[in-house]
Short mmCIF file of N, CA and C in Angstrom, two decimals:
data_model
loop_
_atom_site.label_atom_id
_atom_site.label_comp_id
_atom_site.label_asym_id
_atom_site.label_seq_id
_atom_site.Cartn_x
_atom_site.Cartn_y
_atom_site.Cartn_z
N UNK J 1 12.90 -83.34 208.95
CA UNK J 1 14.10 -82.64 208.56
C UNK J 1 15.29 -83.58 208.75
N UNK J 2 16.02 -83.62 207.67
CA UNK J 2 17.48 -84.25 207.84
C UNK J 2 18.14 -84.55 208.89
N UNK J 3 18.47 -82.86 209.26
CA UNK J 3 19.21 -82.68 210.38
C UNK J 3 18.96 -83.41 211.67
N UNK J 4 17.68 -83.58 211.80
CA UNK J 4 17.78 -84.14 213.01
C UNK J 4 17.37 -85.84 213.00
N UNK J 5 17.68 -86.29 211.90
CA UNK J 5 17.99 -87.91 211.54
C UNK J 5 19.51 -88.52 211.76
N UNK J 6 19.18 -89.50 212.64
CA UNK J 6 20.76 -89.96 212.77
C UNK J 6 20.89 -90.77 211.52
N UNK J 7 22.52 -90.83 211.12
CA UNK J 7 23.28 -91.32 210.72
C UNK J 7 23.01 -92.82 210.23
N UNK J 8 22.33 -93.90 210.91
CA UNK J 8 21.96 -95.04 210.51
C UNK J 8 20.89 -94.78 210.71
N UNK J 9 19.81 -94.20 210.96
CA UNK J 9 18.42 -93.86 210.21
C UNK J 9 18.77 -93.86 208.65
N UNK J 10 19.49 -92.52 208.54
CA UNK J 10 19.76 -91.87 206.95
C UNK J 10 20.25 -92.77 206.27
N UNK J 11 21.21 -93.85 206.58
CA UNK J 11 21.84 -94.50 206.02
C UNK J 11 21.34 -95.65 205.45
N UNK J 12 20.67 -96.38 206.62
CA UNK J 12 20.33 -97.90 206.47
C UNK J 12 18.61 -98.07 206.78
N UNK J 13 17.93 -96.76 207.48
CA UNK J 13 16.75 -96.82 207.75
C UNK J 13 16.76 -97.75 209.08
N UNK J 14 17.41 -98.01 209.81
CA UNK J 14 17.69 -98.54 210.90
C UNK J 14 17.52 -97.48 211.74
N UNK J 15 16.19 -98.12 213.24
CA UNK J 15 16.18 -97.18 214.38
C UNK J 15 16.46 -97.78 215.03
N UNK J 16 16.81 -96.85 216.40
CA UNK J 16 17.32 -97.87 217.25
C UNK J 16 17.29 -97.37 218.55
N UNK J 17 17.41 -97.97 219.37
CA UNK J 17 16.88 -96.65 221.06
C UNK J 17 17.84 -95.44 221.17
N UNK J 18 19.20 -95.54 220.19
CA UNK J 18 19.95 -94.20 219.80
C UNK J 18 19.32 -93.02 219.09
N UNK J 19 18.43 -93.57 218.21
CA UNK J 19 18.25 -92.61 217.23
C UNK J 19 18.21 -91.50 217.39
N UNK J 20 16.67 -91.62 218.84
CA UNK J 20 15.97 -90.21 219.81
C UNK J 20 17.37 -89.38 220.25
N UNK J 21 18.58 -90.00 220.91
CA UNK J 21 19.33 -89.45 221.09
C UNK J 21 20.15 -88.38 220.02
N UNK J 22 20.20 -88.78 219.11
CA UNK J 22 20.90 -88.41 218.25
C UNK J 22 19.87 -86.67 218.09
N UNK J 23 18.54 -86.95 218.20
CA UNK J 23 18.12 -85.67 217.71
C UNK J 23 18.10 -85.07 218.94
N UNK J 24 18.02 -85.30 220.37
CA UNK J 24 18.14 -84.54 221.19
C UNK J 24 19.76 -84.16 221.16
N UNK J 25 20.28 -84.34 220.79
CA UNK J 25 21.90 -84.09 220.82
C UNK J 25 22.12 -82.48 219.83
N UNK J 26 21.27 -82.83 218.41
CA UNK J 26 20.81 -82.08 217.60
C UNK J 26 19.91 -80.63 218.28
N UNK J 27 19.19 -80.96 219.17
CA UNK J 27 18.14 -79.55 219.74
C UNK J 27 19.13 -79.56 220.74
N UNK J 28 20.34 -79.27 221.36
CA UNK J 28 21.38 -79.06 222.42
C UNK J 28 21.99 -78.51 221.79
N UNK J 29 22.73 -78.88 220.24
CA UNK J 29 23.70 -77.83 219.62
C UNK J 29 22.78 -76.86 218.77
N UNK J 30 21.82 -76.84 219.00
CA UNK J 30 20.81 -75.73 218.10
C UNK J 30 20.61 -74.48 218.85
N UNK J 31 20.62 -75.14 220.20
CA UNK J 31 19.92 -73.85 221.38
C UNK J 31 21.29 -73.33 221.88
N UNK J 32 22.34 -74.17 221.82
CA UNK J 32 23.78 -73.32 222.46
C UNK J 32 24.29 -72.89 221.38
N UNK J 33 23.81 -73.04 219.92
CA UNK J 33 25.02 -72.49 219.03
C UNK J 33 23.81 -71.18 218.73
N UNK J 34 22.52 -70.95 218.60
CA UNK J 34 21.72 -70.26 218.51
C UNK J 34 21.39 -70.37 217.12
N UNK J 35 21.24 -71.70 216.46
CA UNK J 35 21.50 -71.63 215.01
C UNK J 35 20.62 -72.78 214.75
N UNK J 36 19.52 -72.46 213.77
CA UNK J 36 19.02 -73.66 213.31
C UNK J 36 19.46 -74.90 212.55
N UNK J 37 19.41 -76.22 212.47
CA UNK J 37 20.12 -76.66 211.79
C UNK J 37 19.67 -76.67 210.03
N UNK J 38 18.49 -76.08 209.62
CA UNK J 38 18.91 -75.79 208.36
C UNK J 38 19.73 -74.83 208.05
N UNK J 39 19.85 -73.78 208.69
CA UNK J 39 21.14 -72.86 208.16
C UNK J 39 22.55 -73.36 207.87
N UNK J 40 22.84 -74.35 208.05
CA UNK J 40 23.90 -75.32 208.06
C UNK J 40 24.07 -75.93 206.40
N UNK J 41 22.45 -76.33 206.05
CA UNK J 41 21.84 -77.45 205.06
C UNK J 41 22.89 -76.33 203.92
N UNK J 42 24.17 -76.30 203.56
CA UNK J 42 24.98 -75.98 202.34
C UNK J 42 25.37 -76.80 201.35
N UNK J 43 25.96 -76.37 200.25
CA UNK J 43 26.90 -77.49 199.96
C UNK J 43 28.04 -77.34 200.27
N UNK J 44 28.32 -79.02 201.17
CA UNK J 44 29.59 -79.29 201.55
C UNK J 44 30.83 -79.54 200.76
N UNK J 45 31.66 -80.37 201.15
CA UNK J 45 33.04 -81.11 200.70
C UNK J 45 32.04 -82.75 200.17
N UNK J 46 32.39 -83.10 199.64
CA UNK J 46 32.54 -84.50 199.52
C UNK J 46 30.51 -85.36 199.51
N UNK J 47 30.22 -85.03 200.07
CA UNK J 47 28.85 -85.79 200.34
C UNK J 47 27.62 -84.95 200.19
N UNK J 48 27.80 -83.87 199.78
CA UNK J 48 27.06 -83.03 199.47
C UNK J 48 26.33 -81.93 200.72
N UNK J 49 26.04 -82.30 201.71
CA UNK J 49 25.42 -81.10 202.57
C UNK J 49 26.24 -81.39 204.32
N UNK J 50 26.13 -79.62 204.71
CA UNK J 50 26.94 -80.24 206.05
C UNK J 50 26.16 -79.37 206.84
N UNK J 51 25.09 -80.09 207.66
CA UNK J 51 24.69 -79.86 208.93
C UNK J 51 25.17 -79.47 210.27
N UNK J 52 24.16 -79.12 211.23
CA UNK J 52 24.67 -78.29 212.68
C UNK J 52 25.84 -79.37 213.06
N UNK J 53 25.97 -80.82 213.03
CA UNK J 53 26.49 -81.37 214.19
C UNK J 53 27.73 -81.58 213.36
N UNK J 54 28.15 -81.56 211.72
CA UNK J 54 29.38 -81.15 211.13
C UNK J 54 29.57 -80.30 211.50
N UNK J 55 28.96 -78.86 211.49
CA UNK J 55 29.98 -77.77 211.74
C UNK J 55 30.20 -77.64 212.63
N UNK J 56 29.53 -77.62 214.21
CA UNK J 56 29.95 -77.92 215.17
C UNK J 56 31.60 -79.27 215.24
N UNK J 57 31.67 -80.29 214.78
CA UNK J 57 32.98 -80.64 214.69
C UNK J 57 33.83 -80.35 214.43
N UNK J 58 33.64 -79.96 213.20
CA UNK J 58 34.37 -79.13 212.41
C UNK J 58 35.42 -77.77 213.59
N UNK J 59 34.65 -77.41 213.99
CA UNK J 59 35.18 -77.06 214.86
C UNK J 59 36.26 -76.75 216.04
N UNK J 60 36.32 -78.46 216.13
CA UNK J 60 37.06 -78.76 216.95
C UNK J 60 38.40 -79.20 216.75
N UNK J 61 39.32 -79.35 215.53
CA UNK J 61 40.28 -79.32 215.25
C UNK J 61 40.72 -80.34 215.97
N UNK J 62 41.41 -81.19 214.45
CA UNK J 62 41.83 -82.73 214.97
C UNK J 62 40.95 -83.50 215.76
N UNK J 63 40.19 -83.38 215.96
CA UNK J 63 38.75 -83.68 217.02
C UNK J 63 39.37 -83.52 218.17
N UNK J 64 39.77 -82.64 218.66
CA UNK J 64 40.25 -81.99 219.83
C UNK J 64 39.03 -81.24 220.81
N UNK J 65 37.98 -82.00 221.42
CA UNK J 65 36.83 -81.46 222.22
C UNK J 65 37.33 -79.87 222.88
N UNK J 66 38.60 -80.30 223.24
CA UNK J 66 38.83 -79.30 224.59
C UNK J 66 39.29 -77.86 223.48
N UNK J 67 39.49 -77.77 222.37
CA UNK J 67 39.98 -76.84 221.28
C UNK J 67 38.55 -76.28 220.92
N UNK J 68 37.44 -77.22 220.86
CA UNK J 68 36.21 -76.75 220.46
C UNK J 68 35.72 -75.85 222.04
N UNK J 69 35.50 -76.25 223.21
CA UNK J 69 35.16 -75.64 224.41
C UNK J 69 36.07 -74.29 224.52
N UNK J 70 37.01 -74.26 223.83
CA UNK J 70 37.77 -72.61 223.91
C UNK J 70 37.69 -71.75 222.87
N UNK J 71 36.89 -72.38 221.78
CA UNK J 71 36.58 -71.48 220.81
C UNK J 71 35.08 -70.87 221.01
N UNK J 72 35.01 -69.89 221.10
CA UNK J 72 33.65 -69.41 221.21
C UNK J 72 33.03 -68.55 220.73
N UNK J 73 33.37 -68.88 219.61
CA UNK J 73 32.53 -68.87 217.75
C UNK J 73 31.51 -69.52 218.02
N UNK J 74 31.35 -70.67 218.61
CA UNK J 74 30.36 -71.84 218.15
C UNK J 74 29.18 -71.31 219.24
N UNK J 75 28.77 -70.96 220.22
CA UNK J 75 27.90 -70.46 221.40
C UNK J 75 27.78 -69.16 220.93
N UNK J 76 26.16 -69.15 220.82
CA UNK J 76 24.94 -67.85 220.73
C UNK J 76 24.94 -67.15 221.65
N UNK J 77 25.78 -66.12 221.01
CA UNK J 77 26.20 -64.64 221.25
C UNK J 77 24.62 -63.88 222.65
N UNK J 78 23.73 -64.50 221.84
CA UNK J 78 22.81 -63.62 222.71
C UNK J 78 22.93 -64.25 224.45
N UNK J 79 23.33 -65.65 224.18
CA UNK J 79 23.08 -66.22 225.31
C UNK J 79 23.76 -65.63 226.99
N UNK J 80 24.67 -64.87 226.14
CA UNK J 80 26.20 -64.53 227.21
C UNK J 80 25.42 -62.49 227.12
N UNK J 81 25.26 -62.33 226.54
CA UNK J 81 23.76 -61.35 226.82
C UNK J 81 23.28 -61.23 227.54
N UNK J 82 22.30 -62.36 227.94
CA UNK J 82 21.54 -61.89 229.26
C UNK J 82 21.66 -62.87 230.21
N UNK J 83 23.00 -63.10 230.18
CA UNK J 83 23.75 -63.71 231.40
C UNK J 83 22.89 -65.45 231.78
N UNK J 84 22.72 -66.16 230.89
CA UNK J 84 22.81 -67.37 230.74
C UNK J 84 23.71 -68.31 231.19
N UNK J 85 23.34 -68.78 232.72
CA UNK J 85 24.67 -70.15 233.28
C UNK J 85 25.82 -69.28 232.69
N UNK J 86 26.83 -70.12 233.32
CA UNK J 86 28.45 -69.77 232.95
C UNK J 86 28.84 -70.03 231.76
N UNK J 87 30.35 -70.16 231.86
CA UNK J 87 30.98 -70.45 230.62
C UNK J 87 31.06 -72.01 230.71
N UNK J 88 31.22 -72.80 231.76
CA UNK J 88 31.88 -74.03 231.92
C UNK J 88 30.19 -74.53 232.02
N UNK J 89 29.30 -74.29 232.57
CA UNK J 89 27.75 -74.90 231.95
C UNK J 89 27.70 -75.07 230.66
N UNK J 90 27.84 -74.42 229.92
CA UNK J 90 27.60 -73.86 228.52
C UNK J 90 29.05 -74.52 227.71
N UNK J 91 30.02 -74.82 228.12
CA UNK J 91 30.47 -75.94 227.71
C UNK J 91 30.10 -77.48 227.69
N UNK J 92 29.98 -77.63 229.04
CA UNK J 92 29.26 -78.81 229.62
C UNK J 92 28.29 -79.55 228.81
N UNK J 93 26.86 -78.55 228.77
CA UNK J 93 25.92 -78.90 227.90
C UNK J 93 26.31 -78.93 226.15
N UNK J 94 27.45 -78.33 225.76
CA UNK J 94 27.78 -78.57 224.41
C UNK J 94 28.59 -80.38 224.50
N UNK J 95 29.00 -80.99 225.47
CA UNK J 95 29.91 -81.80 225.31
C UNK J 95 28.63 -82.74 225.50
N UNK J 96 27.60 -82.46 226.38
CA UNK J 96 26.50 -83.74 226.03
C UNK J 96 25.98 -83.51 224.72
N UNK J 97 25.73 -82.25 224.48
CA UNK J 97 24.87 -82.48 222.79
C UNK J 97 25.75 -83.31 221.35
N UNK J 98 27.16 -82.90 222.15
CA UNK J 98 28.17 -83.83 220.90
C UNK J 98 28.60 -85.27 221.47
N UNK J 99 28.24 -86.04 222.63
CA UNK J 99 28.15 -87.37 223.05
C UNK J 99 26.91 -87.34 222.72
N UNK J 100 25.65 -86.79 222.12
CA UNK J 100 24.28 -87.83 221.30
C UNK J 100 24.74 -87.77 220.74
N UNK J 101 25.59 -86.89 219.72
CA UNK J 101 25.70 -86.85 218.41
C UNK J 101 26.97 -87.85 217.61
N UNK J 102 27.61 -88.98 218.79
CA UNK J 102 28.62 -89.41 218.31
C UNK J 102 28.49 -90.37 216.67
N UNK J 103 28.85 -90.29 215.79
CA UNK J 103 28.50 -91.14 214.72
C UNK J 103 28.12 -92.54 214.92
N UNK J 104 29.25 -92.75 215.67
CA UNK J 104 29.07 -94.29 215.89
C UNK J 104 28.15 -94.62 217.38
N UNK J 105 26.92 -95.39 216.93
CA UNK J 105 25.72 -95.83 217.99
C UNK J 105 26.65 -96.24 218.79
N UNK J 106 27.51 -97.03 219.08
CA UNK J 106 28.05 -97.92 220.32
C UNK J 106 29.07 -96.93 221.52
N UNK J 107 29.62 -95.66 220.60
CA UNK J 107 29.75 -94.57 221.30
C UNK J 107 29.14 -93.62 221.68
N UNK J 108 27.40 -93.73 221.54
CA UNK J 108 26.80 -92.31 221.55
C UNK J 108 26.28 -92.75 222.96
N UNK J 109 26.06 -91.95 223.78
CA UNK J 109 25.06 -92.10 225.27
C UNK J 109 23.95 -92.14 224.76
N UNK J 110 23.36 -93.34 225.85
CA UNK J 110 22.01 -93.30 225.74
C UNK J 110 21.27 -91.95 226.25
N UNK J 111 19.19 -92.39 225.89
CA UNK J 111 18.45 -91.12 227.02
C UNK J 111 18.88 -90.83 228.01
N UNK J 112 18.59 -92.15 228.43
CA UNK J 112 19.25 -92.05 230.62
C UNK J 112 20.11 -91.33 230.77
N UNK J 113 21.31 -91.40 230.19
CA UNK J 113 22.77 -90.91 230.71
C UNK J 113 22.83 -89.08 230.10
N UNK J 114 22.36 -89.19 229.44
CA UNK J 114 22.19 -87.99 228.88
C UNK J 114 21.51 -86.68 229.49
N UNK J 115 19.91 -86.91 229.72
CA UNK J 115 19.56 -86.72 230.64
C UNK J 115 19.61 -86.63 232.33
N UNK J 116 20.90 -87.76 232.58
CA UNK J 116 21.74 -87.87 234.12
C UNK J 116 22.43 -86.58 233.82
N UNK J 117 23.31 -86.67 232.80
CA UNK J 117 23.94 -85.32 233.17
C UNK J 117 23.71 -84.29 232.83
N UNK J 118 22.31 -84.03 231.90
CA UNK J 118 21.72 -82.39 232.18
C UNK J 118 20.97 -82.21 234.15
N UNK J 119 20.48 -83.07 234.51
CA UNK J 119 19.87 -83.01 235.73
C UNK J 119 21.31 -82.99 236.53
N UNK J 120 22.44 -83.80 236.42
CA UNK J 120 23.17 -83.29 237.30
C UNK J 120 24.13 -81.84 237.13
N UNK J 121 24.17 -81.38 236.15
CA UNK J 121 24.63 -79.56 235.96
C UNK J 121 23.30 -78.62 236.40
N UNK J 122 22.12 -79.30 236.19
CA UNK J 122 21.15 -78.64 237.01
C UNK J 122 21.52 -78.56 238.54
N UNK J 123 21.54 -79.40 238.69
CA UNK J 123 22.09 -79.57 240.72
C UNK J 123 23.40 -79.15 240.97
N UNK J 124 24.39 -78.71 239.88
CA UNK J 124 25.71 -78.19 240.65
C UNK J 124 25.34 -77.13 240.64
N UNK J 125 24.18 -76.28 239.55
CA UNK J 125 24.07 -75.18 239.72
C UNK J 125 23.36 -74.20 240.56
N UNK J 126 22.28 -75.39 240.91
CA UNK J 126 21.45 -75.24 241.99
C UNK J 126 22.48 -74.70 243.45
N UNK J 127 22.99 -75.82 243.72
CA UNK J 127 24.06 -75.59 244.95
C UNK J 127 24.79 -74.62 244.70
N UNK J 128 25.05 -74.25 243.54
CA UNK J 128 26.55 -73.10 243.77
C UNK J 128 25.70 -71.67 243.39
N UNK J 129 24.84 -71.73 242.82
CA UNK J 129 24.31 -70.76 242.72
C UNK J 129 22.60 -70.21 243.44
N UNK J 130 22.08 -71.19 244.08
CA UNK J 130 21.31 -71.23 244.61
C UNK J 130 19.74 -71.22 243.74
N UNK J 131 20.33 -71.03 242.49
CA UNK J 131 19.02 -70.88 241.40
C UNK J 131 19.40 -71.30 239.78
N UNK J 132 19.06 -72.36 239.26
CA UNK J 132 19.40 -72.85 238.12
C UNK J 132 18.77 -71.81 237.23
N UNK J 133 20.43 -70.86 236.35
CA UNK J 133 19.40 -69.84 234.72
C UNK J 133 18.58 -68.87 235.79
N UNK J 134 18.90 -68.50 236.44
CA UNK J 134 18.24 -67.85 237.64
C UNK J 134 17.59 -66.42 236.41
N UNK J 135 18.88 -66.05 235.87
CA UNK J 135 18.37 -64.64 234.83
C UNK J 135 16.53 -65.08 234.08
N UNK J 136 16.97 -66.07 233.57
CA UNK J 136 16.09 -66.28 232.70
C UNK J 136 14.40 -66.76 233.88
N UNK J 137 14.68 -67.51 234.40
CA UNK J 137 13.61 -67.71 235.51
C UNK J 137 12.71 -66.51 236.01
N UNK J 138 13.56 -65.34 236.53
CA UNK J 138 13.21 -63.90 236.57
C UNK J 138 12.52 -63.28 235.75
N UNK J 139 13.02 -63.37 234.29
CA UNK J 139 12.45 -62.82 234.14
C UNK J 139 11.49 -62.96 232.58
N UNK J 140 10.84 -64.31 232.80
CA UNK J 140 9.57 -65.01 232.40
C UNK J 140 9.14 -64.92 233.68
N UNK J 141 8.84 -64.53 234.83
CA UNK J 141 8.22 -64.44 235.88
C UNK J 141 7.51 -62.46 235.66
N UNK J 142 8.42 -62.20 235.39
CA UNK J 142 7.97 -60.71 235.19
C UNK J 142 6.81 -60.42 234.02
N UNK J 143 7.50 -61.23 232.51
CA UNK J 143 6.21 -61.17 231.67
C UNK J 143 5.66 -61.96 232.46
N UNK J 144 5.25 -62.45 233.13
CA UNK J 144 3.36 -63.12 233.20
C UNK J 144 2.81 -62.41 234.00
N UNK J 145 3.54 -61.66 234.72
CA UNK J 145 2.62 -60.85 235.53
C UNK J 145 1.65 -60.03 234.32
N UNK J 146 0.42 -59.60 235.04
CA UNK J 146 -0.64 -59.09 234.37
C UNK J 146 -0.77 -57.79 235.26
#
């Protein structure tokens, strides 16, 4: 699928130890916006189709990150439902899925760093809350009971 091809893949067929990033950046704004990225696959402005990690920018007005973290259009409604991490997690993890997704390779975070800072919002949450997604932990513990 498109969507989850970076930018100089699509472009030049060039991979590169970014690339992986780029699609994990892609399954981060899929699971917080609750939206697949073909639902996106429209026709756009100018280049013909605009994917999850356009409209997600799009978003953000003037590329103003902190304008996109206060709009909350873009985060799956169900998630705030059944009490999924906070609001500022759930920002957090949107600002790493749009650092894979930076266009330009020399600005995008690598695996490592990427992964540093999902494991470290795991551990603030751990400490402040004593149970990381604690809702959700609960209760996939309940279905398996037999």
């Amino acid at each position: 699928m498109v969507a989850y091809k970076s930018p100089e893949y699509v472009q030049h067929g060039r991979v590169t130890k970014k690339t992986d990033v780029w699609s994990l950046g892609v399954l981060i704004l899929e699971i917080m916006t609750g939206k697949f990225p073909s639902n996106f696959l429209v026709k756009g402005k100018g280049n013909g189709e605009e994917d999850i990690v356009t409209w997600v920018k799009s978003k953000l007005g003037d590329d103003d990150r902190e304008t996109l973290l206060t709009n909350l259009e873009v985060f799956d409604r169900e998630m705030g439902a059944i009490g999924v991490g906070d609001g500022k997690t759930m920002k957090q993890l949107l600002k790493i899925g749009l650092s894979c997704c930076e266009d330009d390779v020399q600005k995008r975070i690598d695996l490592k760093e990427a992964v540093g800072r999902i494991e470290g919002l795991k551990l603030r949450n751990m400490s402040n809350d004593g149970e990381f997604f604690s809702a959700i932990a609960s209760d996939c513990e309940e279905d398996m009971k037999w």
